PDB file of C-alpha atoms in Angstrom:
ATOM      1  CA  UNK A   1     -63.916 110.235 -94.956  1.00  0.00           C
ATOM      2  CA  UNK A   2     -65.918 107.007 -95.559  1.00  0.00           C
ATOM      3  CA  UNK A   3     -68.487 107.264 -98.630  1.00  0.00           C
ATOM      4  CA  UNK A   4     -70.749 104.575 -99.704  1.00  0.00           C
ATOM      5  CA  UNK A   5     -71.638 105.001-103.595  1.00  0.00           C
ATOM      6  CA  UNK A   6     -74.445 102.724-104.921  1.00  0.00           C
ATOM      7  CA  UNK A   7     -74.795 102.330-108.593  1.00  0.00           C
ATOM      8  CA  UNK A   8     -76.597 100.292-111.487  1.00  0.00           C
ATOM      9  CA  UNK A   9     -80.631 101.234-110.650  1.00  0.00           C
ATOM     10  CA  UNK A  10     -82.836 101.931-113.173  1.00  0.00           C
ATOM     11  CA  UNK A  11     -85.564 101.335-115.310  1.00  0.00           C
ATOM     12  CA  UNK A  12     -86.461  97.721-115.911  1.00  0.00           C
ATOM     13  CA  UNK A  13     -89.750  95.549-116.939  1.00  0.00           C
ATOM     14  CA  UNK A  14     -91.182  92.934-114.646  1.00  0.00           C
ATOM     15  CA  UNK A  15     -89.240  89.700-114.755  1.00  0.00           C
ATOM     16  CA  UNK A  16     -86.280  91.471-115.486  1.00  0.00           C
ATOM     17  CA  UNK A  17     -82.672  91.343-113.461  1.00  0.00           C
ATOM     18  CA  UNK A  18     -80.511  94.405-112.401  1.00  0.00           C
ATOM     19  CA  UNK A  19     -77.291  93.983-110.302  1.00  0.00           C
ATOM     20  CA  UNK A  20     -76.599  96.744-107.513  1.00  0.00           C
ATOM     21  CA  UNK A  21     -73.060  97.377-106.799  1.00  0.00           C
ATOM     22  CA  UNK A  22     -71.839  99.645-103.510  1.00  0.00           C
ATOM     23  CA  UNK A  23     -68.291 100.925-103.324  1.00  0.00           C
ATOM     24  CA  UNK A  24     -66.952 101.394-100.124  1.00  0.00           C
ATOM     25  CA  UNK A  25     -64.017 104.194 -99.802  1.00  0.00           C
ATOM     26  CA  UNK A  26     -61.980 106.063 -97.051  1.00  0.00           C
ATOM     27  CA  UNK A  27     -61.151 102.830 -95.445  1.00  0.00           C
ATOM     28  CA  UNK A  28     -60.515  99.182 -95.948  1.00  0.00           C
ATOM     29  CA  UNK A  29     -64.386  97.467 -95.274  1.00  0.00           C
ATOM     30  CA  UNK A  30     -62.984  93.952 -95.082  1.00  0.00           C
ATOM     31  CA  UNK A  31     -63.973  93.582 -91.519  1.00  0.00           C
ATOM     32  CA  UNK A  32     -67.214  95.529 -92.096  1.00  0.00           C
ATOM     33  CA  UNK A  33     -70.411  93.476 -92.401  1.00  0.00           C
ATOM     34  CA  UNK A  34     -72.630  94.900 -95.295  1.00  0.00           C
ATOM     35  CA  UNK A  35     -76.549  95.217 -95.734  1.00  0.00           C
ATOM     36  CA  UNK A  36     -79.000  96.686 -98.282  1.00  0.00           C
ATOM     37  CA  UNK A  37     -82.489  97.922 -97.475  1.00  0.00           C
ATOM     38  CA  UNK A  38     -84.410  99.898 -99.701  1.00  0.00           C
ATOM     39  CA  UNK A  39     -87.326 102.533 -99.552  1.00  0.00           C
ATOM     40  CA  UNK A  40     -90.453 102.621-101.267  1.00  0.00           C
ATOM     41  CA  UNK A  41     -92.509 105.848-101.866  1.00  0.00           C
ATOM     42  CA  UNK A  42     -94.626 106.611 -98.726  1.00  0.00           C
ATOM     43  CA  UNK A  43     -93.086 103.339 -96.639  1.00  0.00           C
ATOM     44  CA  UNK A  44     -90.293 102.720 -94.371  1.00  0.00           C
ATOM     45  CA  UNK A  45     -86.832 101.946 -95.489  1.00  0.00           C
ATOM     46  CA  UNK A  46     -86.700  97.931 -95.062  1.00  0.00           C
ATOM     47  CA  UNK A  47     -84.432  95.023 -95.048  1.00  0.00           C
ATOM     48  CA  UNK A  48     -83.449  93.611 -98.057  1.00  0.00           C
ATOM     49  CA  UNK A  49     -80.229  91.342 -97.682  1.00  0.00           C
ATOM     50  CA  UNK A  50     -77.319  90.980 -95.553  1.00  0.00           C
ATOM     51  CA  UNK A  51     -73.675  89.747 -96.129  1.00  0.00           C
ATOM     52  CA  UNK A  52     -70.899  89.171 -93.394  1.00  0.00           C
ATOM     53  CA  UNK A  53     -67.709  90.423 -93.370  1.00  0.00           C
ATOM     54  CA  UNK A  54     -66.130  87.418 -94.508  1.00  0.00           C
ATOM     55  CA  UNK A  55     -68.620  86.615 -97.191  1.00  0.00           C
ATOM     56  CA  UNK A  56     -69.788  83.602 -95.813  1.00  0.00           C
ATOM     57  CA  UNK A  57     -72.814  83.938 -94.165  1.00  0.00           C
ATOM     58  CA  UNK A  58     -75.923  85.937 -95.902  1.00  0.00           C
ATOM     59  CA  UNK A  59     -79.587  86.456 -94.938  1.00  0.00           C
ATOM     60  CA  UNK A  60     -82.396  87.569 -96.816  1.00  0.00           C
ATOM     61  CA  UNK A  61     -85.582  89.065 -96.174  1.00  0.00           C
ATOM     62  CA  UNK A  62     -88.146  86.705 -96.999  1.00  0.00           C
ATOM     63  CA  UNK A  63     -89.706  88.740-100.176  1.00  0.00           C
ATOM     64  CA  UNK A  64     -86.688  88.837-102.060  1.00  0.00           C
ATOM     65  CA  UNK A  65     -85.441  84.606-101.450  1.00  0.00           C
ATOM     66  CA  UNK A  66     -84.859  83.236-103.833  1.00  0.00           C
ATOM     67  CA  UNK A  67     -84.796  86.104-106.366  1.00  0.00           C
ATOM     68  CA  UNK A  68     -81.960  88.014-105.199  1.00  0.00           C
ATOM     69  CA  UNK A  69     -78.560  87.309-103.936  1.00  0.00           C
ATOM     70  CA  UNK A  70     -76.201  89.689-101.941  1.00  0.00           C
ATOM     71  CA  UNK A  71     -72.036  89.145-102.702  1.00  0.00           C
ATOM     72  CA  UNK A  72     -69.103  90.872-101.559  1.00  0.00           C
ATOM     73  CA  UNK A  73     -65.961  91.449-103.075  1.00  0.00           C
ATOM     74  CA  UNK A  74     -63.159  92.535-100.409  1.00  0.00           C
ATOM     75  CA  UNK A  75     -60.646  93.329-102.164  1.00  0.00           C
ATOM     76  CA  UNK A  76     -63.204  96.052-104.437  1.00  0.00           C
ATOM     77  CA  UNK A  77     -64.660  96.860-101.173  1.00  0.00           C
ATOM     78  CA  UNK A  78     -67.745  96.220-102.978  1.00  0.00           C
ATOM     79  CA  UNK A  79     -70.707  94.964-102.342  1.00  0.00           C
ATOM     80  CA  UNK A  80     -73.651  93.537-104.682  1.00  0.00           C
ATOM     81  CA  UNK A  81     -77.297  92.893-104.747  1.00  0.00           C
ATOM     82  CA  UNK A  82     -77.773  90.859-107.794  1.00  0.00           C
ATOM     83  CA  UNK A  83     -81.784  90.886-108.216  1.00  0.00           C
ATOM     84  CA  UNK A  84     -83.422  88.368-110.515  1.00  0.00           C
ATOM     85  CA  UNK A  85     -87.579  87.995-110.968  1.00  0.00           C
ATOM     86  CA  UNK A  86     -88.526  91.504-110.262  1.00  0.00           C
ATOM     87  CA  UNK A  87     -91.561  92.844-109.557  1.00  0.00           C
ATOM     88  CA  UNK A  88     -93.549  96.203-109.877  1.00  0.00           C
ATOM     89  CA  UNK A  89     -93.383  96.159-105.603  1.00  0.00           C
ATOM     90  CA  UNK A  90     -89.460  95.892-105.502  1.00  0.00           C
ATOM     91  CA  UNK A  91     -89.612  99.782-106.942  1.00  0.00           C
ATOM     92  CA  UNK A  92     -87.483 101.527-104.248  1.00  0.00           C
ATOM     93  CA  UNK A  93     -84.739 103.417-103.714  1.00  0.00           C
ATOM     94  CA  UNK A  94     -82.152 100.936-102.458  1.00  0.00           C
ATOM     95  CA  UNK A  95     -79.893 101.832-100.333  1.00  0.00           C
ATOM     96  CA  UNK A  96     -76.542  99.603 -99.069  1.00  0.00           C
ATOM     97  CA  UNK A  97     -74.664 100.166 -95.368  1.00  0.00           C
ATOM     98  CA  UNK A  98     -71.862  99.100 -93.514  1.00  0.00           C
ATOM     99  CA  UNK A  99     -70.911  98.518 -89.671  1.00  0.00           C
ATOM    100  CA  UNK A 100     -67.571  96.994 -88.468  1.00  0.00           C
ATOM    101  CA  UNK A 101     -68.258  93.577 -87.303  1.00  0.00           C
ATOM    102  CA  UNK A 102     -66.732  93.666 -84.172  1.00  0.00           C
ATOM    103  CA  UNK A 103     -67.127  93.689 -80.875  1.00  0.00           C
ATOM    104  CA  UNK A 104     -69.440  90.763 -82.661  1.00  0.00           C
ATOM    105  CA  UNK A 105     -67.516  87.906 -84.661  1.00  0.00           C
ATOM    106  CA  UNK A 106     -66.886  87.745 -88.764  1.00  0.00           C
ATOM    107  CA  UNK A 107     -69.597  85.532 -89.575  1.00  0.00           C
ATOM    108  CA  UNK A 108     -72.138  88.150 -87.584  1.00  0.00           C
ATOM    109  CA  UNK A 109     -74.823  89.355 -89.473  1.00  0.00           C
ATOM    110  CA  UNK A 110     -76.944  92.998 -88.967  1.00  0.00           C
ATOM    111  CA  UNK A 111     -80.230  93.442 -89.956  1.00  0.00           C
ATOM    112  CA  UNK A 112     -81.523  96.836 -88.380  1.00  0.00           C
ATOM    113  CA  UNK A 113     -81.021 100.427 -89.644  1.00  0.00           C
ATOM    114  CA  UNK A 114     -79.784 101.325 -85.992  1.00  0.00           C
ATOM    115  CA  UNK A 115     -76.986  98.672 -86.249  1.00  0.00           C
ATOM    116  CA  UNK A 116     -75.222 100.190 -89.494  1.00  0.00           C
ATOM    117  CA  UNK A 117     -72.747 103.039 -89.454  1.00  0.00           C
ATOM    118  CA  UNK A 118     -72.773 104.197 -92.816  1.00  0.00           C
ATOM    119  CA  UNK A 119     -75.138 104.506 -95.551  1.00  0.00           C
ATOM    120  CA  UNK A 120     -74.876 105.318 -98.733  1.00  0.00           C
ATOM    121  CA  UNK A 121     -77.039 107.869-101.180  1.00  0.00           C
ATOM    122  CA  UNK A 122     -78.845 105.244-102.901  1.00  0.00           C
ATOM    123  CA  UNK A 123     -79.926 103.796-106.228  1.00  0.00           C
ATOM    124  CA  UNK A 124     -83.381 103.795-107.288  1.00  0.00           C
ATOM    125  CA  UNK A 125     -84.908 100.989-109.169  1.00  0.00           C
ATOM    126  CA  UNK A 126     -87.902 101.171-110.981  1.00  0.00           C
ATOM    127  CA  UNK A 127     -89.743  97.799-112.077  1.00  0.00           C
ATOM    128  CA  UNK A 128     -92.684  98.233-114.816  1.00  0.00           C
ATOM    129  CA  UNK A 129     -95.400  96.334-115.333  1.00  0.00           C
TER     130      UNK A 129
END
């Protein structure tokens, strides 16, 4: 059975850096291209930051350049947000996915909630002010 755990949220002042971490398990996720989004109260879950399956390509939504920076570790089957700079409005619960890259190539990148597979519980991060 494929899980997705998140873990490392939590309470943290404005300016202030947390790093996300997502472990992937029930299969080997080196072929699957990763994402986070996140969810704030009372708003849609959004894109946050995208990673290929290789690692080499990323994208980031354009709220969070700059301040955070999505990595991947294959051979963990883990996946990070590192987030630098934050702000009261990056409070969410962030949440990290996977999708197989294929029939798409290993540089592809996903950015929509319909294109991932599996989710994971989520983390929430609060950011005081």
């Amino acid at each position: 059975q494929v899980q997705l755990v998140e873990s490392g949220g939590g309470l943290v002042q404005a300016g202030g850096s947390l790093r996300l971490s997502c472990v992937a398990s029930g299969r080997t996720f080196s072929s699957y291209a990763r994402g986070w989004f996140r969810q704030a109260p009372g708003k849609e879950r959004e894109f946050v930051a995208a990673i290929s399956s290789t690692g080499g390509t990323t994208h980031y939504a354009d709220f969070v350049k700059g301040r955070f920076a999505i990595s991947r570790d294959n051979a963990e089957n883990t996946v990070y947000l590192q987030m630098n700079s934050l702000k009261p409005e990056d409070t969410a619960v962030y949440y990290c996915a996977a999708r197989d890259h294929k029939p798409y190539g290993p540089s592809s990148l996903f950015f929509r909630e319909y294109e991932f597979d599996y989710w994971g519980q989520g983390t929430q991060v609060t950011v005081s002010s």
